[in-house]
PDB file of C-alpha atoms and ligand atoms in Angstrom:
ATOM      1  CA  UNK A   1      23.877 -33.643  -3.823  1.00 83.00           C
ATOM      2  CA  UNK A   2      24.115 -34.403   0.193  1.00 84.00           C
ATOM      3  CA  UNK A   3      21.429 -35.315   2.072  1.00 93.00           C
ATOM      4  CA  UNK A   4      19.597 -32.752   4.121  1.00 98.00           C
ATOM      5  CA  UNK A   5      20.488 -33.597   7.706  1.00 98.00           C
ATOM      6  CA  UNK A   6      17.955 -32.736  10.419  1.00 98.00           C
ATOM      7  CA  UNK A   7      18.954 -31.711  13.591  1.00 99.00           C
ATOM      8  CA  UNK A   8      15.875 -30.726  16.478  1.00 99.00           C
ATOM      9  CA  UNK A   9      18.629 -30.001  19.817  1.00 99.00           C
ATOM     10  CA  UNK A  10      20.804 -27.463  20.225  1.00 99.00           C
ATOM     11  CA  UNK A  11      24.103 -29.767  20.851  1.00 98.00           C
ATOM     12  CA  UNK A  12      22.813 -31.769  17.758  1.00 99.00           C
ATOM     13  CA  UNK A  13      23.372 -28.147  15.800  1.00 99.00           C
ATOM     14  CA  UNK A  14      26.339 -27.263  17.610  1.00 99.00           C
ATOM     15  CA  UNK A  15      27.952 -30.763  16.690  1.00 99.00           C
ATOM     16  CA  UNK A  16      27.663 -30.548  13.287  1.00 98.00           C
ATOM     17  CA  UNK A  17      28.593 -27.052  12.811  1.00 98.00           C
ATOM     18  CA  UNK A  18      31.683 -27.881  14.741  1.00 98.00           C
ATOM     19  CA  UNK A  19      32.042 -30.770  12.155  1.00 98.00           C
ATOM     20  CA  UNK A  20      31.829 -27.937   9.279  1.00 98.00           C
ATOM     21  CA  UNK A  21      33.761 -25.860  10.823  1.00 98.00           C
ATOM     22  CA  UNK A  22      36.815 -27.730  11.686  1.00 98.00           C
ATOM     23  CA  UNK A  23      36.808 -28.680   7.567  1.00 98.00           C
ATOM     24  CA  UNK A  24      37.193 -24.947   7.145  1.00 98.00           C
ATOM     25  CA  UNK A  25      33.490 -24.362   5.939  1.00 98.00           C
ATOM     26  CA  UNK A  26      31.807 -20.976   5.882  1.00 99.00           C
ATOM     27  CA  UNK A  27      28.280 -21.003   7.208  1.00 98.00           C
ATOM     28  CA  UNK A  28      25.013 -19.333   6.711  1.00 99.00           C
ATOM     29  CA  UNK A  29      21.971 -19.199   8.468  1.00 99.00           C
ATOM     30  CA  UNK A  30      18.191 -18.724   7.365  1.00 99.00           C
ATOM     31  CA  UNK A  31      15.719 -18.464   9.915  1.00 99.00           C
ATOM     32  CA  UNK A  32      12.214 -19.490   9.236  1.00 98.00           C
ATOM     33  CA  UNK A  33       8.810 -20.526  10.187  1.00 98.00           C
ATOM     34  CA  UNK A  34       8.011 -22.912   7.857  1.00 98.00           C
ATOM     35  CA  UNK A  35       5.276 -23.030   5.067  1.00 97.00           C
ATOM     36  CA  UNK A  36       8.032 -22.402   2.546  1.00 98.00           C
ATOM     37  CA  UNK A  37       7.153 -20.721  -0.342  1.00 98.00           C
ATOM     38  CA  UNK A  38       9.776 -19.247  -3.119  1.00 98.00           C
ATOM     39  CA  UNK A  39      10.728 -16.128  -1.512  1.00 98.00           C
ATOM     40  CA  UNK A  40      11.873 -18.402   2.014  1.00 98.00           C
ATOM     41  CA  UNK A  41      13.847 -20.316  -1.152  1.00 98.00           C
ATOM     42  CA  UNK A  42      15.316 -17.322  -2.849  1.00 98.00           C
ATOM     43  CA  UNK A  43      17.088 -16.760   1.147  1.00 98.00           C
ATOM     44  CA  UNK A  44      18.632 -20.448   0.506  1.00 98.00           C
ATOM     45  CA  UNK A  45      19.552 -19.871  -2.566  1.00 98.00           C
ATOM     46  CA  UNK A  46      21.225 -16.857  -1.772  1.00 98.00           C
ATOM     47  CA  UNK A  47      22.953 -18.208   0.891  1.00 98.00           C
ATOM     48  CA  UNK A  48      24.024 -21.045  -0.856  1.00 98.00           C
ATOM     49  CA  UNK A  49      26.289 -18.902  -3.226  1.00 98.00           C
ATOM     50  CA  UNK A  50      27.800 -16.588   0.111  1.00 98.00           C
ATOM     51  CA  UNK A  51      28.992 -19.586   2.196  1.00 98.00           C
ATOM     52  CA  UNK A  52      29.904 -23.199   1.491  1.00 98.00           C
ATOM     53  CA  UNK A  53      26.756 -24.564   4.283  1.00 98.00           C
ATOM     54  CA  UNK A  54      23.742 -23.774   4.692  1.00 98.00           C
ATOM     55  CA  UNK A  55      21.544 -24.155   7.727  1.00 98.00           C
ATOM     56  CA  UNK A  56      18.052 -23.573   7.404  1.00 99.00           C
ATOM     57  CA  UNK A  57      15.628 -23.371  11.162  1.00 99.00           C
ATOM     58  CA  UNK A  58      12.069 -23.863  10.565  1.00 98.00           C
ATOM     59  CA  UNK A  59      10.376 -22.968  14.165  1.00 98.00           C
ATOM     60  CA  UNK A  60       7.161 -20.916  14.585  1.00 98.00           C
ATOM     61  CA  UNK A  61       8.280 -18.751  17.426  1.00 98.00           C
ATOM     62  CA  UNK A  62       5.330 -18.667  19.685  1.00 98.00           C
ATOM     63  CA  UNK A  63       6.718 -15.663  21.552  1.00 98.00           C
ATOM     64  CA  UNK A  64       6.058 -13.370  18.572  1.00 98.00           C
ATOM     65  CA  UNK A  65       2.132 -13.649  18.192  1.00 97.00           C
ATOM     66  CA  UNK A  66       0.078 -12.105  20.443  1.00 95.00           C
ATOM     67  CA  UNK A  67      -2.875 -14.631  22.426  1.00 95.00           C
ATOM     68  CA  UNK A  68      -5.377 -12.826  19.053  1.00 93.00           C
ATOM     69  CA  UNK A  69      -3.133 -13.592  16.350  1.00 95.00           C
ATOM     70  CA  UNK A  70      -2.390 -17.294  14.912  1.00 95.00           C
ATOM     71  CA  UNK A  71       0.129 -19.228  16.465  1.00 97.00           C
ATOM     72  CA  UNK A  72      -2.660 -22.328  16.693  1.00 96.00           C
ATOM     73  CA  UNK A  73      -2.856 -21.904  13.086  1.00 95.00           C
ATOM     74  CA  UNK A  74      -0.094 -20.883  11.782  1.00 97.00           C
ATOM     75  CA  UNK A  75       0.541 -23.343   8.571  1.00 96.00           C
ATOM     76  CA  UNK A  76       2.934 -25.967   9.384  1.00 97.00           C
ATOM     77  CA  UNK A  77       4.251 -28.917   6.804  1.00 97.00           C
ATOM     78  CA  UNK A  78       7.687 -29.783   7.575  1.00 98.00           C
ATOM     79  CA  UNK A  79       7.322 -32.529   5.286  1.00 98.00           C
ATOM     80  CA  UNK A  80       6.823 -30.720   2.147  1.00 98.00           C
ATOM     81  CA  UNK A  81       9.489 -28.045   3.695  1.00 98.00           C
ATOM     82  CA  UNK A  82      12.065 -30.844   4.079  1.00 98.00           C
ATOM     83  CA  UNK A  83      11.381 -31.920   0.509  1.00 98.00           C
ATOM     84  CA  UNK A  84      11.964 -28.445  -0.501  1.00 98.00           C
ATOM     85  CA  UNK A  85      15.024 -27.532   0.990  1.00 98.00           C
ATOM     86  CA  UNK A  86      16.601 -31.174   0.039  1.00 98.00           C
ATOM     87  CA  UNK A  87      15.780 -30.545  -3.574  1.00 98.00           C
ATOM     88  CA  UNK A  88      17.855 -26.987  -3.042  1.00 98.00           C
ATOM     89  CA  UNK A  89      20.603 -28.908  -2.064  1.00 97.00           C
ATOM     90  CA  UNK A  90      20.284 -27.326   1.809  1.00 98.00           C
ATOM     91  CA  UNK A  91      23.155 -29.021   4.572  1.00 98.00           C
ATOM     92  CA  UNK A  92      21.192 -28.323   7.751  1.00 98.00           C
ATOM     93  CA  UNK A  93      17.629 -28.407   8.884  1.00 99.00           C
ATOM     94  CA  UNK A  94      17.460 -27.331  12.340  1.00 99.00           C
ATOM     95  CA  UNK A  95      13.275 -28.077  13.628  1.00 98.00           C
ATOM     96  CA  UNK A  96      13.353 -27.305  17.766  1.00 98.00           C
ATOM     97  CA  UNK A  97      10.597 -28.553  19.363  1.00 98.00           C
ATOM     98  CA  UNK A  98       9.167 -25.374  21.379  1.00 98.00           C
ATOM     99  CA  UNK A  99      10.689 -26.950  24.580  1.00 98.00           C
ATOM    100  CA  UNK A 100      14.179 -26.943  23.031  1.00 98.00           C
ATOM    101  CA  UNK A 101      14.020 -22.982  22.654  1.00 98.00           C
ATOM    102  CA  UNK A 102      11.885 -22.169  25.583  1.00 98.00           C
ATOM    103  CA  UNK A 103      13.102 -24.687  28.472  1.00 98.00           C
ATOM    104  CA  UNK A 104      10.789 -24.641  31.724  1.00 98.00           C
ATOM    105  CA  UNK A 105      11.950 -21.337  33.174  1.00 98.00           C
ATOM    106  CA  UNK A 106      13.020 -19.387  30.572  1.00 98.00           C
ATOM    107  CA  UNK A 107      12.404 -15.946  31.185  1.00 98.00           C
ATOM    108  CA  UNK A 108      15.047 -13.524  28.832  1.00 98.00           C
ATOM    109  CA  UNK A 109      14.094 -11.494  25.836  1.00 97.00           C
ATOM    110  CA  UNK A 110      14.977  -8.792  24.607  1.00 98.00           C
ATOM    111  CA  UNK A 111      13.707  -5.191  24.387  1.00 98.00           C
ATOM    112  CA  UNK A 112      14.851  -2.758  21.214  1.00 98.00           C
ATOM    113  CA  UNK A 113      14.044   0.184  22.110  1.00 98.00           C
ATOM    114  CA  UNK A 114      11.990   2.911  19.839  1.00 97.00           C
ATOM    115  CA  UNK A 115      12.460   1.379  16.501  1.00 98.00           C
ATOM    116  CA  UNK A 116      10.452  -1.340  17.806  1.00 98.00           C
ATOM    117  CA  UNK A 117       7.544   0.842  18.826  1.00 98.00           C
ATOM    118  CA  UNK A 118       6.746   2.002  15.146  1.00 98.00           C
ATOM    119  CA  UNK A 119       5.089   0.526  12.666  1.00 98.00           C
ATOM    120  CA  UNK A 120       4.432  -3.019  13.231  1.00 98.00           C
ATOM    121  CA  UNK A 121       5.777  -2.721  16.845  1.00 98.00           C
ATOM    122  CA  UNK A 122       2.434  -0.042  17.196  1.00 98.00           C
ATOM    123  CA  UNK A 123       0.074  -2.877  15.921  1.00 97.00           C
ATOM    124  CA  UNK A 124       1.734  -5.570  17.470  1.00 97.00           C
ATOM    125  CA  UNK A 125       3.219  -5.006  20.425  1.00 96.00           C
ATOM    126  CA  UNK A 126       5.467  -7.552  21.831  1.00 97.00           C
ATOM    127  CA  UNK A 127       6.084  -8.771  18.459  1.00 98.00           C
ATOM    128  CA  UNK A 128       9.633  -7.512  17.743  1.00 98.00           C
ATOM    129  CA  UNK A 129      10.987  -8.964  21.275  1.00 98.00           C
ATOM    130  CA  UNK A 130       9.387 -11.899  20.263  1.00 98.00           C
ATOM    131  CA  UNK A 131      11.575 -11.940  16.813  1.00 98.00           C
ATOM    132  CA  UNK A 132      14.470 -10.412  18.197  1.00 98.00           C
ATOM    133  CA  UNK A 133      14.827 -12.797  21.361  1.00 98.00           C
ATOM    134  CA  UNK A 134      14.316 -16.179  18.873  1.00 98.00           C
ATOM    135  CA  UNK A 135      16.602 -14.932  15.908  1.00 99.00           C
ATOM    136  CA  UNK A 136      19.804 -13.708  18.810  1.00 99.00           C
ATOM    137  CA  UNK A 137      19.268 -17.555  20.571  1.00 98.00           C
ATOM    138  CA  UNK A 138      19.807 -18.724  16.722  1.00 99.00           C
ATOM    139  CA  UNK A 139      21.923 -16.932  16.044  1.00 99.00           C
ATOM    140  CA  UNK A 140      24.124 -17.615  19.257  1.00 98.00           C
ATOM    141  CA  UNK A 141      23.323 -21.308  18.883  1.00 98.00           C
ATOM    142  CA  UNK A 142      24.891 -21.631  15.308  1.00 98.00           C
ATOM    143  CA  UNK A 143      27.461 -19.376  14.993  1.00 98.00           C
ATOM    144  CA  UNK A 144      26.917 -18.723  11.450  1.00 99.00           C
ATOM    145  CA  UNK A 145      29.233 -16.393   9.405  1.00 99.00           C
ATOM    146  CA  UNK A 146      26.329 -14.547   8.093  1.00 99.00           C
ATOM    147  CA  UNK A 147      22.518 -15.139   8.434  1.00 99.00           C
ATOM    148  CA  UNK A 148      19.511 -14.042   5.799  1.00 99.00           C
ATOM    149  CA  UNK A 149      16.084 -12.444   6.011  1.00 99.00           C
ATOM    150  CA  UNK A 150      13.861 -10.734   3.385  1.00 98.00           C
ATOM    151  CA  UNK A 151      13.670  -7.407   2.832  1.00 98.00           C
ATOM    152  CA  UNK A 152       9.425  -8.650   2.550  1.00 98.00           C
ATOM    153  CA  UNK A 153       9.748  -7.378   6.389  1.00 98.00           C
ATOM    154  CA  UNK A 154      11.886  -4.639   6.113  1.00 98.00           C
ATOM    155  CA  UNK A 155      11.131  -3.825   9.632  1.00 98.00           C
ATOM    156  CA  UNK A 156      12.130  -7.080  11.318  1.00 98.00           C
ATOM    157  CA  UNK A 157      15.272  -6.988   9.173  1.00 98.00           C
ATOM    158  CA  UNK A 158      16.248  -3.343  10.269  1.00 98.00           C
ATOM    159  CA  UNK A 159      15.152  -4.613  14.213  1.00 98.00           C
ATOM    160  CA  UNK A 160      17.669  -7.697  13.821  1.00 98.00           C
ATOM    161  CA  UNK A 161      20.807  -5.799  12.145  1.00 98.00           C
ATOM    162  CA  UNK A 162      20.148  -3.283  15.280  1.00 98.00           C
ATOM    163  CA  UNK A 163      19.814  -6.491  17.856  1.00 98.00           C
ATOM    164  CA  UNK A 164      23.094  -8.037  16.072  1.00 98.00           C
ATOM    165  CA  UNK A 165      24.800  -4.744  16.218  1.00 98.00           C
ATOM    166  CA  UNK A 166      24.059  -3.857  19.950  1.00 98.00           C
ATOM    167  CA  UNK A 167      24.764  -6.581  21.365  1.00 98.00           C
ATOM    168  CA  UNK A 168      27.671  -7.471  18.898  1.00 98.00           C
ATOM    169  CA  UNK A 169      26.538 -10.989  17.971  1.00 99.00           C
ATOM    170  CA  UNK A 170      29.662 -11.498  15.417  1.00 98.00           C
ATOM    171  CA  UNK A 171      27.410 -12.814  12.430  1.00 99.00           C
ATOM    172  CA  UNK A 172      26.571 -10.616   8.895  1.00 99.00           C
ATOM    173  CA  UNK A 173      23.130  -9.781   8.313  1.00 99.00           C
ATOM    174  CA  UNK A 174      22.009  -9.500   4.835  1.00 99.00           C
ATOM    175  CA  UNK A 175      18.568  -8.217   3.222  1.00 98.00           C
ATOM    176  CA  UNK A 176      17.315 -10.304   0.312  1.00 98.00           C
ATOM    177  CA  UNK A 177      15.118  -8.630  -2.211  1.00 98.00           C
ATOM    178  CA  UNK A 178      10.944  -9.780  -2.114  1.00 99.00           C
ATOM    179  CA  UNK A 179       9.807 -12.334  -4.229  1.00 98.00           C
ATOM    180  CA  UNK A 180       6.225 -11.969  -5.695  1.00 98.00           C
ATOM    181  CA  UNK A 181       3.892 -13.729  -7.730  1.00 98.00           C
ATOM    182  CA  UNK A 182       3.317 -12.256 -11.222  1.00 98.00           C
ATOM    183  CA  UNK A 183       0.575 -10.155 -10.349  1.00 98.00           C
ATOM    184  CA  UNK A 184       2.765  -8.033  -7.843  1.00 98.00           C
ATOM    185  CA  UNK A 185       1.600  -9.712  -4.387  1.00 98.00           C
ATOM    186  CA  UNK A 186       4.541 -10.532  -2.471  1.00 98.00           C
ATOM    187  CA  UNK A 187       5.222 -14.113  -1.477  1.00 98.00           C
ATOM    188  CA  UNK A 188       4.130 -14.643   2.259  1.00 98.00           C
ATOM    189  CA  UNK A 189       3.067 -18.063   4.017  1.00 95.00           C
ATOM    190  CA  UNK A 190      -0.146 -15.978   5.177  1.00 95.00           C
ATOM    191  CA  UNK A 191      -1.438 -15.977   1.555  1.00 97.00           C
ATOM    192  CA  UNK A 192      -2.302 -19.206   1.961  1.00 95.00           C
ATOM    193  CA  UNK A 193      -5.324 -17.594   4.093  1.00 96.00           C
ATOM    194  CA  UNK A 194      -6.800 -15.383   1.769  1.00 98.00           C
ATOM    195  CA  UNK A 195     -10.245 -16.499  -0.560  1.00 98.00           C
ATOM    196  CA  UNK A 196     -10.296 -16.476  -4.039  1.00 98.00           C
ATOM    197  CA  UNK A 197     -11.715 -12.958  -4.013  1.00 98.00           C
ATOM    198  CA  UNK A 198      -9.430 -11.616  -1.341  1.00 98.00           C
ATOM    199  CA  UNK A 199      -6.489 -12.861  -3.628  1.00 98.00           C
ATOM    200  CA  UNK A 200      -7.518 -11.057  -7.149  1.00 98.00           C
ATOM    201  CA  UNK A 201      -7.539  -8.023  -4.684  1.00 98.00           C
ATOM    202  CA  UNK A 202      -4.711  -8.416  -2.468  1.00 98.00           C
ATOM    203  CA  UNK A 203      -1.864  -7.356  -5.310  1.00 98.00           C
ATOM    204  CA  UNK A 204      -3.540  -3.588  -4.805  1.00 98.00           C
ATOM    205  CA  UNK A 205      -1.184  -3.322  -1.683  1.00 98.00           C
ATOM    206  CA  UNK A 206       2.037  -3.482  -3.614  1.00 98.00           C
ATOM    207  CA  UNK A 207       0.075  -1.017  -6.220  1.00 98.00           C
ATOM    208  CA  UNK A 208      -0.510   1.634  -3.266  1.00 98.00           C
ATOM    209  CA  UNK A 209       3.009   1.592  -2.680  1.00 98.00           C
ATOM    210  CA  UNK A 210       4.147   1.477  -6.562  1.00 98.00           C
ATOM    211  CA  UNK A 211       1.715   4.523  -6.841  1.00 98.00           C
ATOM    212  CA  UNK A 212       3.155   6.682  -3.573  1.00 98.00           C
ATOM    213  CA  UNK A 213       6.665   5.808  -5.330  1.00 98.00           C
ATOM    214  CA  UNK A 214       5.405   7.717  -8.910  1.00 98.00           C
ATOM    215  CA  UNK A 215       3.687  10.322  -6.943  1.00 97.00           C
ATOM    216  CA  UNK A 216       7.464  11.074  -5.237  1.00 96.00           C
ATOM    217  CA  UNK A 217       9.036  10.595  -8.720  1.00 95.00           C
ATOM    218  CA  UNK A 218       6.722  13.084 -10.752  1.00 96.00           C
ATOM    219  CA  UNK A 219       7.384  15.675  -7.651  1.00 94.00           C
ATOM    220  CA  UNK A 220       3.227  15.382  -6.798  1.00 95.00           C
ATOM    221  CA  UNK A 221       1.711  16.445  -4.145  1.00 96.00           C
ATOM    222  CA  UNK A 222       2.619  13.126  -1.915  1.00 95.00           C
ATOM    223  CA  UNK A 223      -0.077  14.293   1.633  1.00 96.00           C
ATOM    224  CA  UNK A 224      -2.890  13.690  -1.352  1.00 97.00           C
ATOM    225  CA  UNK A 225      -1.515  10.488  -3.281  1.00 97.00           C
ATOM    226  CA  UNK A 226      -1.058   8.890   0.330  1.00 98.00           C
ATOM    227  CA  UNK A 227      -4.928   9.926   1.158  1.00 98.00           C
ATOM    228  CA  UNK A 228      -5.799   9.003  -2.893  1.00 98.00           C
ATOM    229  CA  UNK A 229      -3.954   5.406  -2.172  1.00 98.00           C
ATOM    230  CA  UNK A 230      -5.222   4.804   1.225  1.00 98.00           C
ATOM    231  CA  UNK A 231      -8.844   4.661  -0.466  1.00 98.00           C
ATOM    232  CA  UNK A 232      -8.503   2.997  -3.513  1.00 98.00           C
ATOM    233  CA  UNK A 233      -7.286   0.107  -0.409  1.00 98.00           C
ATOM    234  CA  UNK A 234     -10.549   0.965   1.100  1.00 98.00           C
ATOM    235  CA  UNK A 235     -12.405   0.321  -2.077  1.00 98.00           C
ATOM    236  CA  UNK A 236     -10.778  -2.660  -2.653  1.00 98.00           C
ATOM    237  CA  UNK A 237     -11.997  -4.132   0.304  1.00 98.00           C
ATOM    238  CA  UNK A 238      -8.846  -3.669   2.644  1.00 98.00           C
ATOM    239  CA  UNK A 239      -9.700  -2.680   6.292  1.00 97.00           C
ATOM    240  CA  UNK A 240      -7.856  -1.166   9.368  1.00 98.00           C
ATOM    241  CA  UNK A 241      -4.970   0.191   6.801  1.00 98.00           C
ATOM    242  CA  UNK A 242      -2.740   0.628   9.873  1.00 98.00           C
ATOM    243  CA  UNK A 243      -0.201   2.950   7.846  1.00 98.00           C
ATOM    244  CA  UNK A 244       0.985   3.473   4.273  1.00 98.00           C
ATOM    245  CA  UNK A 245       4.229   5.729   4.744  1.00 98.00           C
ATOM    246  CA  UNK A 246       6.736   7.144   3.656  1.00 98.00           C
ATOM    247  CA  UNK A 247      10.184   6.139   6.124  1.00 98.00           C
ATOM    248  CA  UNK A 248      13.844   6.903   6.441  1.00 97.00           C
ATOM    249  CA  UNK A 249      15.213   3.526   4.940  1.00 97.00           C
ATOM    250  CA  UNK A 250      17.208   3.316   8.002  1.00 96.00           C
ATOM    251  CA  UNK A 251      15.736   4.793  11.420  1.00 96.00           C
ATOM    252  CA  UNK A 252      12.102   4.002   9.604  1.00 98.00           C
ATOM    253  CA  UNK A 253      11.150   7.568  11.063  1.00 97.00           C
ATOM    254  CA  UNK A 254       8.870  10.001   9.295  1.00 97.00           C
ATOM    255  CA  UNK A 255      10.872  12.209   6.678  1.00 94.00           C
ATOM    256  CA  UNK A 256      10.554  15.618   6.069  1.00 87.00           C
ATOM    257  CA  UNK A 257      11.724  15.616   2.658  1.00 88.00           C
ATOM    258  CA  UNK A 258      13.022  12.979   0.361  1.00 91.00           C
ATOM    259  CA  UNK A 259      16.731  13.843   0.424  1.00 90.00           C
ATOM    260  CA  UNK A 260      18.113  10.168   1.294  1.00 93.00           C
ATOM    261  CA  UNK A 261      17.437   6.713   0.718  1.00 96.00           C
ATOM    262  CA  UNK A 262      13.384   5.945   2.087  1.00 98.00           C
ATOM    263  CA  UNK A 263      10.810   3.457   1.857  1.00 98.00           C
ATOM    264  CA  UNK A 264       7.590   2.935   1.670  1.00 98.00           C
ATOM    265  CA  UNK A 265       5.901   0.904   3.702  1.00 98.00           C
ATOM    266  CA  UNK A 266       2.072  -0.115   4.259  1.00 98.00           C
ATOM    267  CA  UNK A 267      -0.173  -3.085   6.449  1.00 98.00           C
ATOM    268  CA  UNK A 268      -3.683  -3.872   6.328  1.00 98.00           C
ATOM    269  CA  UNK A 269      -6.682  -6.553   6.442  1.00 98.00           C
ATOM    270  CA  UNK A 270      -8.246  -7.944   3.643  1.00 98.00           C
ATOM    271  CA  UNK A 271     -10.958 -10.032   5.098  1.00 97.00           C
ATOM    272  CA  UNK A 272      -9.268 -11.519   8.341  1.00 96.00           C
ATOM    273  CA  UNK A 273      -5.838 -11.866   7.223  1.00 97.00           C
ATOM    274  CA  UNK A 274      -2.967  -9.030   7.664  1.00 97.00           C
ATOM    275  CA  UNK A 275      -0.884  -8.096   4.858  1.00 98.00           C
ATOM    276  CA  UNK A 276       2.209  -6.111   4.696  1.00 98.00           C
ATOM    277  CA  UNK A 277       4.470  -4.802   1.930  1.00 99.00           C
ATOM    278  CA  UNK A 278       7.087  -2.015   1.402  1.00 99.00           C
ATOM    279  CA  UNK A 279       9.201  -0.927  -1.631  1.00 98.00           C
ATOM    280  CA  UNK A 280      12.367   1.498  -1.665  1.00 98.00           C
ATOM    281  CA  UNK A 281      12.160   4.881  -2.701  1.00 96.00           C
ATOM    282  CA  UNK A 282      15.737   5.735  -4.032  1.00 80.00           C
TER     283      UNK A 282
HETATM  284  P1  AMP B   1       8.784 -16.331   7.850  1.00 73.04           P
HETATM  285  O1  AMP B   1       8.789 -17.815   7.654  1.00 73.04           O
HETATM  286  O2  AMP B   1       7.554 -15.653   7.364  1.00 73.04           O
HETATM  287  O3  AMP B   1       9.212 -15.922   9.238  1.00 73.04           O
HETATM  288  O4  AMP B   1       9.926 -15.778   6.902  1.00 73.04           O
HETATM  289  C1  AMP B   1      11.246 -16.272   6.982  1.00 73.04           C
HETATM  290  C2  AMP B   1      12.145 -15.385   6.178  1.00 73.04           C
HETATM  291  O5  AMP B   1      11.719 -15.365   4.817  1.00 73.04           O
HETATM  292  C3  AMP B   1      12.142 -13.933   6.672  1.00 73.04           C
HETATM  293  O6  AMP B   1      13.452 -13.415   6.616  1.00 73.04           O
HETATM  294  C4  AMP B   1      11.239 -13.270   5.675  1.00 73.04           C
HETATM  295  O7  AMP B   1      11.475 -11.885   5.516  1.00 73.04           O
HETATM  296  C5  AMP B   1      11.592 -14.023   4.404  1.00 73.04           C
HETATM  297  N1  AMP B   1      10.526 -13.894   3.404  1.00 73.04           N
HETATM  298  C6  AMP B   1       9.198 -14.119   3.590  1.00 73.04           C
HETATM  299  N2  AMP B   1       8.515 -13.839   2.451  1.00 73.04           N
HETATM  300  C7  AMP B   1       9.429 -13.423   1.547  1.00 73.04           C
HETATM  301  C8  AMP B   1       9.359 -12.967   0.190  1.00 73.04           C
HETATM  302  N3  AMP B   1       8.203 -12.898  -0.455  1.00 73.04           N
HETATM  303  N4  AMP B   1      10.502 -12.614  -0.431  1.00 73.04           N
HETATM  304  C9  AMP B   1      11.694 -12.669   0.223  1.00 73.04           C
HETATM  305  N5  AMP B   1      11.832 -13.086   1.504  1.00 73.04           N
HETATM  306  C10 AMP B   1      10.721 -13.454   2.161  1.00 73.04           C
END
């Protein structure tokens, strides 16, 4: 097994890429912000059968909270992170300081356009330049072959194939499938914030979805099993449901009918911390 190298500058990155790369190696990227859990480890592990090095980033990108949201607390333990992805056999660690990313001065991001307004980009605007402006700088600082996100935000991965395609970064993006616990909750670092309480209730997100997806299957009348779903939420303690829809897989626009591939996607509180989920509808 080789020993997880740490790199925190951009030439530090770029050198030993190069290094790789004049070998012949293939390299893949997985972005994260730390607070790795199993479903951050299921990207490595994919990666680490698509390309012969894997670079993991672990920064939390301050440009994609909002001044209300968490950025100050925002779980951080590179320590146990670094233990992780050593014991996964990772190449790279690449930890920026904030000042490494965002130099005095820097002003560029990037704006989508109306696939960022939807959704998440409705409840937290800014959020998806934020994402998109971080993951195109590491993505143009490492050069990778291909690079990995979860399809546990579907959104962000649809926003950053779109970024990658207009503005034709030459790496692969690939969707990995969600990870969840046994109960159904998908794996996020969030989690962490929810009580004991909040937890036994938080898997009934992923059960709204599974039961908008049987509603669809059995040809029922969807309008009511979205209204039927959005309360049992309600009555499980979830507040501010900000959607629970039914999207073109692609576009993530409203459908008229189910003809082509969809998903379903959903976001609300449970006490104060923001959960969201989404499943496919085939
Ligand atoms: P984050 O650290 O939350 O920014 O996540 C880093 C990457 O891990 C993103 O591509 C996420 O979509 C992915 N990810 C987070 N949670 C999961 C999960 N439960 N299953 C699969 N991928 C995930």
């Amino acid at each position: 097994m080789n020993k997880l190298i740490t790199v925190r500058t951009v030439s530090d990155l770029r050198a030993q890429i190069s290094v790789w790369r004049a070998q012949g190696d293939s390299i893949a990227l997985v972005p994260t912000m730390g607070a790795l859990h199993e479903g951050h480890l299921s990207l490595v592990r994919m990666a680490k059968q698509k390309a012969d090095r894997v670079c993991a980033t672990l920064f939390v990108n301050p440009k994609q909270f909002a001044p209300n949201e968490d950025f100050s607390t925002y779980p951080r333990s590179e320590e146990s992170d670094s233990k992780q992805l050593q014991k996964m056999d990772t190449d790279l660690l690449f930890a920026p300081a904030p000042s490494e990313i965002y130099p005095e001065g820097h002003s560029t991001s990037i704006s989508i356009g109306p696939l960022a307004d939807i959704l998440e980009g409705e409840h937290r605007p800014g959020f998806f330049s934020g994402v998109a402006t971080v993951v195109s700088k590491l993505l143009l600082q490492s050069l990778p072959d291909i690079a990995i996100f979860g399809e546990k935000d579907y959104q962000q991965l649809q926003v950053i194939k779109k970024v990658v395609r207009d503005l034709d970064i030459p790496v692969s993006i690939l969707g990995a499938p969600t990870v969840r616990e046994d109960d159904g909750l998908a794996l996020s670092s969030r989690n962490a914030y929810l009580s004991e309480a909040e937890r036994r209730q938080a898997p009934k997100l992923y059960q709204a979805l599974n039961d908008v997806a049987l509603a669809v299957k059995q040809n029922a009348d969807i309008e009511r099993q979205l209204e039927v779903s959005v309360e049992n939420l309600e009555k499980a303690g979830f507040t501010d449901i900000d959607y629970l829809t039914i999207r073109d897989a692609q576009s993530l626009l409203p459908v008229r009918s189910i003809t082509g591939p969809c998903r379903i996607l959903a976001a609300a509180k449970l006490g104060s911390t923001r959960l969201i989920d989404n499943i496919a509808l085939d």
